[in-house]
PDB file of C-alpha atoms in Angstrom:
ATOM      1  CA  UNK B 957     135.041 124.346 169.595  1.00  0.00           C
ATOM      2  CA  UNK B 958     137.069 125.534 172.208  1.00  0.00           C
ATOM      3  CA  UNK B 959     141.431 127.454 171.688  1.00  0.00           C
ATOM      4  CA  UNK B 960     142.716 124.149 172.296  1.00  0.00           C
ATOM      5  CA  UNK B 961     141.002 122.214 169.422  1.00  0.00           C
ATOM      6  CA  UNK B 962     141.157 124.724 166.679  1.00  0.00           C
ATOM      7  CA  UNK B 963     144.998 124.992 167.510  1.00  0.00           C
ATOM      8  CA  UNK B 964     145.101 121.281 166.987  1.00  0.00           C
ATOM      9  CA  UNK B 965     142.380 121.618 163.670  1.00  0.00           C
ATOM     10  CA  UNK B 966     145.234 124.001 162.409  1.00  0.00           C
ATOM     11  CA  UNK B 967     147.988 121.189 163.331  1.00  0.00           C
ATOM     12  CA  UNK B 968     145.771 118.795 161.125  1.00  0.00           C
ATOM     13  CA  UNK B 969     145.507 121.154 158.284  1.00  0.00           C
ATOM     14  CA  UNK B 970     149.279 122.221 158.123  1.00  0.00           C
ATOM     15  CA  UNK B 971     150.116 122.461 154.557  1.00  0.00           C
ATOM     16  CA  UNK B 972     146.541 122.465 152.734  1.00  0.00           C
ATOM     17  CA  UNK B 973     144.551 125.802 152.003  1.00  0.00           C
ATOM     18  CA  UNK B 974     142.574 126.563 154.207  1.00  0.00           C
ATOM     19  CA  UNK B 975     144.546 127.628 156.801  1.00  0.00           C
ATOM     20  CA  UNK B 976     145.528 130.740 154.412  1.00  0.00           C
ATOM     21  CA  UNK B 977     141.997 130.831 152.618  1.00  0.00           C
ATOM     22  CA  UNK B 978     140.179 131.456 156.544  1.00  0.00           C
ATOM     23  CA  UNK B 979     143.769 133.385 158.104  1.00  0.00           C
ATOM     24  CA  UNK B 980     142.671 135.831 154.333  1.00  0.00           C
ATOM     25  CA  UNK B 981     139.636 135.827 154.879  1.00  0.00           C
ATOM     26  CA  UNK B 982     139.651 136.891 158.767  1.00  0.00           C
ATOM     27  CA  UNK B 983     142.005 139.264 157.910  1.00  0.00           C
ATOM     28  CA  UNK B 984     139.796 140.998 155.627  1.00  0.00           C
ATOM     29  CA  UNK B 985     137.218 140.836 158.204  1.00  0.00           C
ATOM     30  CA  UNK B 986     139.132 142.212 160.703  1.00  0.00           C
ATOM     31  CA  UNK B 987     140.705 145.005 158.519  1.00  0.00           C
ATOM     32  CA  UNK B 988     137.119 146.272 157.511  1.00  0.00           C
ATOM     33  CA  UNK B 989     135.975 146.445 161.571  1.00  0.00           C
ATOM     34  CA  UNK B 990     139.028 148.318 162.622  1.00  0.00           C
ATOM     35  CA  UNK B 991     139.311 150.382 160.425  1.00  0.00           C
ATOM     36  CA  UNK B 992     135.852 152.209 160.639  1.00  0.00           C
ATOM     37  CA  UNK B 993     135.644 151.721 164.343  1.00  0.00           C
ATOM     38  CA  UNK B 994     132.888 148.682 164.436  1.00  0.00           C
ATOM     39  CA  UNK B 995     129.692 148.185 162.991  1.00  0.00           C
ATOM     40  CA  UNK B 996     130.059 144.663 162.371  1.00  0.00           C
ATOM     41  CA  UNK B 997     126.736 143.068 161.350  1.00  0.00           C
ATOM     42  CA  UNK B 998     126.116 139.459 161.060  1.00  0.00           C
ATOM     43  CA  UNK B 999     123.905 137.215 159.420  1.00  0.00           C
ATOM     44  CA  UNK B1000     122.726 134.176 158.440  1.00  0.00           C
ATOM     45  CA  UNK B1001     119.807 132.317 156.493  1.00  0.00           C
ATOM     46  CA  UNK B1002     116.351 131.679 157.917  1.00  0.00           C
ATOM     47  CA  UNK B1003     117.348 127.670 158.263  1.00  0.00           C
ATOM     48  CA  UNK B1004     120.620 129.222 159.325  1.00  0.00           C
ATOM     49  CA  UNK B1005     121.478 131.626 161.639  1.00  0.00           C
ATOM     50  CA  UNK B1006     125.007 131.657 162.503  1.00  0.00           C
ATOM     51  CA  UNK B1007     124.861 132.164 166.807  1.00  0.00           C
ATOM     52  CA  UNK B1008     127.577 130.323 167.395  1.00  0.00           C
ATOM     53  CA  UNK B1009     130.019 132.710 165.014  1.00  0.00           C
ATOM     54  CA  UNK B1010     128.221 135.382 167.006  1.00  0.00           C
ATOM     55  CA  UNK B1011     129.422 134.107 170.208  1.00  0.00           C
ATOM     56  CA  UNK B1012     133.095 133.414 169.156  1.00  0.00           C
ATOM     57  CA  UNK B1013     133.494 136.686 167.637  1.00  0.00           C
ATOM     58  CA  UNK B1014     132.733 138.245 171.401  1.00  0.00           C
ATOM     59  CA  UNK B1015     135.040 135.932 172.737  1.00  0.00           C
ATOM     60  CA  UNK B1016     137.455 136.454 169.831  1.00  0.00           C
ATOM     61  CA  UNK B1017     137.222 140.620 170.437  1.00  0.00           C
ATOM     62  CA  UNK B1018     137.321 140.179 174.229  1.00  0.00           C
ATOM     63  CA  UNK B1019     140.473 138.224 174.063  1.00  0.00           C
ATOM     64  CA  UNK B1020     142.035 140.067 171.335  1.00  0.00           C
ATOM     65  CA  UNK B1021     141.276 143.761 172.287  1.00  0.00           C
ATOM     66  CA  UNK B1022     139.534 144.271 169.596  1.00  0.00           C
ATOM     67  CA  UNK B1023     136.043 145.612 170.416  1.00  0.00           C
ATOM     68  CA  UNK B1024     134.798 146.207 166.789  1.00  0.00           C
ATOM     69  CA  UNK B1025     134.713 142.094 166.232  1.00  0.00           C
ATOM     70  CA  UNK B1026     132.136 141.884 168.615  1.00  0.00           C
ATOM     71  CA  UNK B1027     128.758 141.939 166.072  1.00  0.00           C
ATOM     72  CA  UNK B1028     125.322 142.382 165.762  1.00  0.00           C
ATOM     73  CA  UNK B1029     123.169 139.768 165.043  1.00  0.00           C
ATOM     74  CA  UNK B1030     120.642 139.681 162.759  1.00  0.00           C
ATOM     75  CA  UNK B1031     117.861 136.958 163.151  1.00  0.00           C
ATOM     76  CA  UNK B1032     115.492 136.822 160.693  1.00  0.00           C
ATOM     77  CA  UNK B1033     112.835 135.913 163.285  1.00  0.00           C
ATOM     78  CA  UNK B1034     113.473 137.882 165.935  1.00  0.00           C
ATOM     79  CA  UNK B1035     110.777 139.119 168.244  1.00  0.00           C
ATOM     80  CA  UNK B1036     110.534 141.650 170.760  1.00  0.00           C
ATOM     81  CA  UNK B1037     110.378 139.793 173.575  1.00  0.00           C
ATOM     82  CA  UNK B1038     113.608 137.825 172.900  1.00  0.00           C
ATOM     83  CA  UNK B1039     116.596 138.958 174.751  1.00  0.00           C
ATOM     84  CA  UNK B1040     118.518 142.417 173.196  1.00  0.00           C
ATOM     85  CA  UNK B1041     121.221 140.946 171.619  1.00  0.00           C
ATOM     86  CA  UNK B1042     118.861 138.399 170.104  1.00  0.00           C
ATOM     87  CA  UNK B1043     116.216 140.994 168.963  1.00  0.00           C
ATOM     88  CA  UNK B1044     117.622 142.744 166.005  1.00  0.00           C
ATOM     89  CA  UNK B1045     115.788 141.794 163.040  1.00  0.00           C
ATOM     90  CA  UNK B1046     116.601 142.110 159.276  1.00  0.00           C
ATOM     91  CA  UNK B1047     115.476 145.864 159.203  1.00  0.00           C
ATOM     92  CA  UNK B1048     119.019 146.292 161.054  1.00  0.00           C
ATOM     93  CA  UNK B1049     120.238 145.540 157.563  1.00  0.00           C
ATOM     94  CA  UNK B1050     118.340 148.226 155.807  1.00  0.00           C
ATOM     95  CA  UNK B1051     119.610 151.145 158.244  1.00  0.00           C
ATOM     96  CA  UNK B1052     123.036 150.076 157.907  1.00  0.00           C
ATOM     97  CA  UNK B1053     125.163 152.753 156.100  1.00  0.00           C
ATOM     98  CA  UNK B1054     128.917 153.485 154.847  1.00  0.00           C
ATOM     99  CA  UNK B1055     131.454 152.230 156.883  1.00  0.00           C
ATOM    100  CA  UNK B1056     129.485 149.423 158.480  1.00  0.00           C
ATOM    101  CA  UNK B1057     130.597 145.563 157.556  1.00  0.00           C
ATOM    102  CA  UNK B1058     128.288 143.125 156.786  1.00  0.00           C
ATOM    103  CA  UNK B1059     129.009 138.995 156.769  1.00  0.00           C
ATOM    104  CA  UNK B1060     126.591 136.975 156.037  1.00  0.00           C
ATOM    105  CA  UNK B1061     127.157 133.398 156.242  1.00  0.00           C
ATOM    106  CA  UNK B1062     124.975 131.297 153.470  1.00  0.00           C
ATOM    107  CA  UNK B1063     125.027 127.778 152.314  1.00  0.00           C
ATOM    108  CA  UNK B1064     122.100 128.738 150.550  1.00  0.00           C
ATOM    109  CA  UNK B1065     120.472 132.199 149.052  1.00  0.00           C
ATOM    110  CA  UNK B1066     117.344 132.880 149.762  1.00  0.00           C
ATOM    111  CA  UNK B1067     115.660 135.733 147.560  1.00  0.00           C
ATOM    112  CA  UNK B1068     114.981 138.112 150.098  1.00  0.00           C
ATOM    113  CA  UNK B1069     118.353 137.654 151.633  1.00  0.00           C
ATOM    114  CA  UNK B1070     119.808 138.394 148.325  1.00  0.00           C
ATOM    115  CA  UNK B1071     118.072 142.024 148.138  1.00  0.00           C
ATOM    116  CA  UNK B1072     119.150 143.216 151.628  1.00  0.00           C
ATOM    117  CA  UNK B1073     122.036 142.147 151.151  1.00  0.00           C
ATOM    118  CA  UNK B1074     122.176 144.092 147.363  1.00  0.00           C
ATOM    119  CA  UNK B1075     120.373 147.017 149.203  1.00  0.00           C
ATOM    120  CA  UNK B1076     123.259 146.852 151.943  1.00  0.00           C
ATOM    121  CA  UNK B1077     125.815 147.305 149.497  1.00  0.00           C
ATOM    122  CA  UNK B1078     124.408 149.615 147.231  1.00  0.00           C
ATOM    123  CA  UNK B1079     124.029 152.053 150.560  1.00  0.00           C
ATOM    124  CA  UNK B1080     128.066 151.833 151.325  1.00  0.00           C
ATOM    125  CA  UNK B1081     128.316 148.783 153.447  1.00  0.00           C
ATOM    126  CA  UNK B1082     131.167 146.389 152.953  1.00  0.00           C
ATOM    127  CA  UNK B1083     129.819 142.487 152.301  1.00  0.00           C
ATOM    128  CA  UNK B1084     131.625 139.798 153.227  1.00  0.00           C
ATOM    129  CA  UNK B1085     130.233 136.260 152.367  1.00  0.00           C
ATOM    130  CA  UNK B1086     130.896 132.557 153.791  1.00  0.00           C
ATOM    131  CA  UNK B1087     129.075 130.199 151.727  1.00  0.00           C
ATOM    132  CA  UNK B1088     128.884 127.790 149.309  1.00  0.00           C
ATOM    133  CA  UNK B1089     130.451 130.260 146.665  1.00  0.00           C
ATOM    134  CA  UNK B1090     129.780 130.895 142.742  1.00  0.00           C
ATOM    135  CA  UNK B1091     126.461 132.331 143.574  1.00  0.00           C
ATOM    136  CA  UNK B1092     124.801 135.738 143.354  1.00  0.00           C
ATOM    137  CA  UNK B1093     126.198 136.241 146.380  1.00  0.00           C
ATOM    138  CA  UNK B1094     129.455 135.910 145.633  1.00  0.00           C
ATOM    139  CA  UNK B1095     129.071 138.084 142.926  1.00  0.00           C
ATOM    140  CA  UNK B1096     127.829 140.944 145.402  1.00  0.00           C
ATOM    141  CA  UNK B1097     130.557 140.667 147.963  1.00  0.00           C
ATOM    142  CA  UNK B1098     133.605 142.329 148.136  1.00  0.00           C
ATOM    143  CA  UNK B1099     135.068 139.571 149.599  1.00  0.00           C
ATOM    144  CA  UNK B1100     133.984 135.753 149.759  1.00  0.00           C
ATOM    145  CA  UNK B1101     135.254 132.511 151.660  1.00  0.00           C
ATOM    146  CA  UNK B1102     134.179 129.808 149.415  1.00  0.00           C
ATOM    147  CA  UNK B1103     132.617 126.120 151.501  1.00  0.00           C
ATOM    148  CA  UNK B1104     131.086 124.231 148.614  1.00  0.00           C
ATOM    149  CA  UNK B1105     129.015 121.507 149.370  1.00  0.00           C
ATOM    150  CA  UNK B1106     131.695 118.109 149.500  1.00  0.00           C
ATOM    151  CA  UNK B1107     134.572 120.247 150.540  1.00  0.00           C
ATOM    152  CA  UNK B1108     136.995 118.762 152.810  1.00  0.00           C
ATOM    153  CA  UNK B1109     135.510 121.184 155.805  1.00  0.00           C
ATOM    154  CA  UNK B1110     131.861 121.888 156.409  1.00  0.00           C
ATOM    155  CA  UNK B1111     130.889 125.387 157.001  1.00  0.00           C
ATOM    156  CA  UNK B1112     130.557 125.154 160.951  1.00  0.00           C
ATOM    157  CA  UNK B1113     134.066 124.611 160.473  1.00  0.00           C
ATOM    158  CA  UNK B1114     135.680 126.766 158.863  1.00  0.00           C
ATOM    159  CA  UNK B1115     133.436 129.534 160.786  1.00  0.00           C
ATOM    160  CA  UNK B1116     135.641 128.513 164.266  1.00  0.00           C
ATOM    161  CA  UNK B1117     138.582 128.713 161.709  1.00  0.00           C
ATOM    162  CA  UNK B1118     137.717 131.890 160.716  1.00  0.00           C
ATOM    163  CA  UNK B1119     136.767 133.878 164.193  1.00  0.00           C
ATOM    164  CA  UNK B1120     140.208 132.464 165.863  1.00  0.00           C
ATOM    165  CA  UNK B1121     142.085 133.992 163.424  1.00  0.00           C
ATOM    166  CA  UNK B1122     139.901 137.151 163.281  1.00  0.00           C
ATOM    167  CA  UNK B1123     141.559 137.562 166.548  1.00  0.00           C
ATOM    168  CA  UNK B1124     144.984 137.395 165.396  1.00  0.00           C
ATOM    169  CA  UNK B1125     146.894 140.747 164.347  1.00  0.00           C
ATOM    170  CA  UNK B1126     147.701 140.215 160.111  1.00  0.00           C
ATOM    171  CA  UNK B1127     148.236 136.225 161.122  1.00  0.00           C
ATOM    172  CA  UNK B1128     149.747 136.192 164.009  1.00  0.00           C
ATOM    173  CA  UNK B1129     149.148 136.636 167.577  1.00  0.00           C
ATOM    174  CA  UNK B1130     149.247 139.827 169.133  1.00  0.00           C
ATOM    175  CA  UNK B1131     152.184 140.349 171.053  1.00  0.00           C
ATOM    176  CA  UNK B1132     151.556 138.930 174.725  1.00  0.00           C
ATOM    177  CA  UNK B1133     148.113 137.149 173.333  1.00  0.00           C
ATOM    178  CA  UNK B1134     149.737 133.938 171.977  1.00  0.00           C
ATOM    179  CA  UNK B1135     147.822 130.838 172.491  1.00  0.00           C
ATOM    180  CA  UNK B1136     149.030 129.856 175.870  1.00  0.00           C
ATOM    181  CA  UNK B1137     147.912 133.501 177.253  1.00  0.00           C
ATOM    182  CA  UNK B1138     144.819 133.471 175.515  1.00  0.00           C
ATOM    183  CA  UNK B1139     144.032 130.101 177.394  1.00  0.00           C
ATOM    184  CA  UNK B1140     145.646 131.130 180.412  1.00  0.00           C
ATOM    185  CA  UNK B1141     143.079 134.521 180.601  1.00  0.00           C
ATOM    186  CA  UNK B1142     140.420 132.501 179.693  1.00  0.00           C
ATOM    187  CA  UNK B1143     141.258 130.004 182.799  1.00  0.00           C
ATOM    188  CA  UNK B1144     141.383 133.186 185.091  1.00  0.00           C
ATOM    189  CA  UNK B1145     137.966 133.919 183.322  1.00  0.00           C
ATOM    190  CA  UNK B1146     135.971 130.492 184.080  1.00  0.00           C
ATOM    191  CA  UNK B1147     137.867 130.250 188.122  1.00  0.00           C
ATOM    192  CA  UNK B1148     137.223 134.257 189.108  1.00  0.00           C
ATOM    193  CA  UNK B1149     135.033 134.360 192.191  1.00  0.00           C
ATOM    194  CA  UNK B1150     131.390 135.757 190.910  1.00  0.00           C
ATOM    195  CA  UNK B1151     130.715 139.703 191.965  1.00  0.00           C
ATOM    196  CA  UNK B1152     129.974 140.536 195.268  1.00  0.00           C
ATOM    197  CA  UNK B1153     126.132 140.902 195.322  1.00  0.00           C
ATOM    198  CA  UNK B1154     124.765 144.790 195.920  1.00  0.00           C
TER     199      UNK B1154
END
C-alpha cells in the first residue's frame, strides 16, 4: 500500500478509532526508537512473518529522518545462506538487552514465541504487540494495538496504518515532510538516473 492510498484509508476512516488507536500506537513506537538511539527489533509468527512492516518501516525512517525505525527482522526460519537482512534468526531476540524495542506482530501465540518474548522483557527490552489482543501477550507488553479477529480492519491493515504514522513527528508531519513532499521525494527516488558503474 503505497502514501497515496493510506492517505485516502485515513480519509475513509475519519471519525472512527483507529486512526488515533494506530497514530497512539506509532507514537509509542516511535518514542521508544528515538529515544534510545535504535535497536528496533521486529517479529512475527512462524505462519507470519511481518516483511512487509519491515519494508515500510525503512521507507517510513528514510523518508522521515528517522534512522532508528528502520528494524531488524527476525525470521524464525532463517538460514545462513539467505540474504543479511533476512538472516537474523530468533537468537537475535535472546541477545537483545535494555534499551532495545521489540514489536512483535501476532494474530496468534505460539509457545515458544511467548518465552522469548517473556525472556526479552525480563532482560530490559521494551515489547510492543500488534495482535489479536487479550492474550498472554498482551499481558507482557508494555504497549499493545489490539486487531481481533472480525474487526472492521484486518491486521495487514492496520500494520500500513501504523508504519505511516510511525513516520509522523507526535501526529503530524514533520515540518517540510507533509504528504505532498513525501511523494514528491519519493518520485525523485523511482526517476533518479542509476549510479554511474565503477
Amino acid at each position: 500500500m503505497d502514501a497515496v492510498r493510506v492517505a485516502l484509508l485515513r480519509e475513509v476512516l475519519a471519525g472512527t478509532e483507529w486512526l488515533g488507536a494506530t497514530r497512539r500506537f506509532a507514537g509509542v513506537l516511535r518514542g521508544s526508537v528515538v529515544a534510545h538511539g535504535g535497536g528496533l527489533l521486529l517479529v512475527g509468527t512462524p505462519d507470519h512473518e511481518p516483511w512487509h512492516l519491515a519494508a515500510h518501516l525503512v521507507d517510513e525512517a528514510a523518508w522521515s529522518g528517522t534512522p532508528e525505525l528502520a528494524p531488524t527482522l527476525v525470521r524464525h526460519h532463517a538460514r545462513p545462506s539467505d540474504p543479511a537482512h533476512l538472516a537474523v534468526g530468533p537468537g537475535r531476540i535472546a541477545a537483545a538487552r535494555r534499551g532495545e524495542t521489540l514489536l512483535v506482530v501476532a494474530p496468534e501465540e505460539p509457545a515458544a514465541l511467548l518465552e522469548r518474548v517473556h525472556d526479552a522483557r525480563r532482560a530490559g527490552v521494551k515489547v510492543l504487540a500488534l495482535g489479536a489482543g487479550g492474550g498472554e501477550l498482551a499481558a507482557m507488553a508494555h504497549d499493545t494495538l489490539a486487531v481481533p479477529e472480525g474487526a472492521e480492519l484486518d491486521l495487514d491493515t492496520v500494520q500500513h496504518l501504523v508504519s505511516a504514522a510511525a513516520g509522523e513527528n507526535a501526529g503530524s508531519p514533520r515540518p517540510g515532510r507533509g504528504l505532498r513532499d513525501r511523494l514528491s521525494r519519493l518520485a525523485e527516488i523511482l526517476t533518479a538516473p542509476p549510479p554511474a558503474p565503477w
